[in-house]
XYZ file of C-alpha atoms in Angstrom:
133
model
C 68.414 28.632 -73.907
C 65.150 27.419 -75.380
C 63.025 29.668 -73.140
C 64.808 32.756 -74.483
C 64.080 31.691 -78.066
C 60.411 31.285 -77.231
C 60.285 34.540 -75.254
C 62.004 36.374 -78.098
C 59.392 35.173 -80.584
C 61.397 32.410 -82.290
C 58.479 30.017 -82.484
C 56.192 28.615 -85.122
C 52.792 30.332 -84.946
C 51.410 27.883 -87.497
C 51.256 25.211 -84.803
C 48.490 26.968 -82.860
C 46.120 24.318 -81.578
C 43.026 25.941 -80.139
C 41.253 22.687 -79.385
C 38.794 22.843 -76.481
C 36.649 20.346 -74.664
C 36.430 18.109 -71.613
C 38.628 15.241 -70.520
C 37.681 12.702 -67.861
C 40.602 12.214 -65.482
C 41.136 8.718 -64.160
C 43.024 10.203 -61.187
C 40.593 12.904 -60.090
C 37.457 11.135 -61.357
C 36.264 14.475 -62.726
C 35.785 16.091 -66.080
C 38.431 18.760 -66.633
C 38.141 21.500 -69.273
C 41.046 21.976 -71.662
C 41.597 25.048 -73.805
C 44.299 23.686 -76.124
C 45.580 20.412 -77.482
C 48.709 21.004 -75.363
C 46.599 21.002 -72.208
C 44.753 17.874 -73.343
C 48.035 16.076 -74.001
C 49.378 17.167 -70.623
C 46.232 15.906 -68.872
C 46.743 12.471 -70.381
C 50.403 12.490 -69.330
C 49.509 13.459 -65.767
C 46.922 10.681 -65.550
C 49.491 8.065 -66.519
C 52.478 9.502 -64.619
C 53.177 7.173 -61.686
C 54.816 9.987 -59.690
C 51.607 12.086 -59.763
C 49.030 11.411 -57.049
C 46.445 13.866 -58.365
C 46.053 16.970 -60.541
C 43.340 19.456 -61.424
C 42.543 22.616 -63.327
C 39.740 23.314 -60.839
C 42.132 24.536 -58.162
C 40.559 27.972 -57.687
C 43.920 29.745 -57.577
C 43.791 33.306 -58.914
C 47.019 35.245 -58.826
C 46.739 39.007 -59.224
C 49.256 40.936 -61.286
C 49.368 44.428 -62.741
C 49.632 44.883 -66.491
C 49.471 48.313 -68.140
C 48.303 49.826 -64.866
C 45.338 47.463 -64.483
C 44.888 44.559 -62.067
C 44.439 41.189 -63.778
C 43.908 37.662 -62.515
C 46.198 34.899 -63.683
C 44.730 31.386 -63.530
C 47.534 28.808 -63.834
C 46.684 25.693 -65.812
C 47.318 22.880 -63.340
C 47.804 22.156 -59.681
C 49.682 18.874 -59.402
C 50.348 16.882 -56.259
C 53.053 14.246 -56.403
C 53.172 11.029 -54.427
C 56.108 12.542 -52.506
C 53.762 15.303 -51.321
C 55.099 18.132 -53.489
C 52.599 20.606 -54.897
C 53.367 22.091 -58.298
C 51.567 24.915 -60.043
C 52.113 24.458 -63.774
C 51.497 26.627 -66.798
C 51.435 24.857 -70.176
C 52.567 26.976 -73.125
C 52.980 26.255 -76.804
C 54.529 29.672 -77.354
C 54.607 33.150 -75.823
C 52.850 35.899 -77.738
C 53.401 38.703 -75.209
C 56.768 38.487 -73.447
C 56.083 41.334 -71.004
C 52.729 39.912 -69.870
C 54.252 36.427 -69.605
C 57.047 37.721 -67.375
C 54.604 39.627 -65.125
C 52.431 36.533 -64.661
C 55.463 34.370 -63.891
C 56.834 36.856 -61.375
C 53.497 36.971 -59.554
C 53.155 33.172 -59.683
C 56.652 32.678 -58.264
C 55.902 35.070 -55.385
C 52.586 33.299 -54.695
C 54.208 29.858 -54.780
C 57.080 30.905 -52.519
C 54.578 32.179 -49.929
C 52.500 28.978 -50.133
C 55.224 26.304 -50.299
C 54.307 25.347 -53.855
C 56.677 24.818 -56.772
C 56.037 26.696 -60.014
C 56.944 25.563 -63.492
C 56.252 26.486 -67.085
C 55.932 23.590 -69.475
C 56.768 24.719 -73.017
C 54.923 21.760 -74.437
C 55.661 22.343 -78.104
C 59.404 22.401 -77.380
C 59.349 19.610 -74.737
C 61.011 21.973 -72.239
C 60.009 22.423 -68.604
C 61.407 25.392 -66.691
C 61.190 25.147 -62.920
C 61.299 28.265 -60.766
């Protein structure tokens, strides 16, 4: 499975795109900050996806998880609401540099989403693979 290859480090680190800036969303009518070219590309896709009613990075969701004995806050990339009424919390990844930390964040996000009737997915943008939990 593609996720296992990414989690196991079989990815191309040369494709790191640390592009940052602001994008004006035609759906939310707000400027949204992006911290990678993957996020920027995803923002454009969400704006032109007919099944998406709205999306934002300014959702205010902080999910706590414990890593190496310390409490951390995980801030998922997007909160998406579809025209069907589904809410999706989405993380956009080009690759995974720390498998253990990635798994801890996902576990906490899945628990949070289950408690709040939200779907969770990881979009491995570089590989064009979305994994829904």
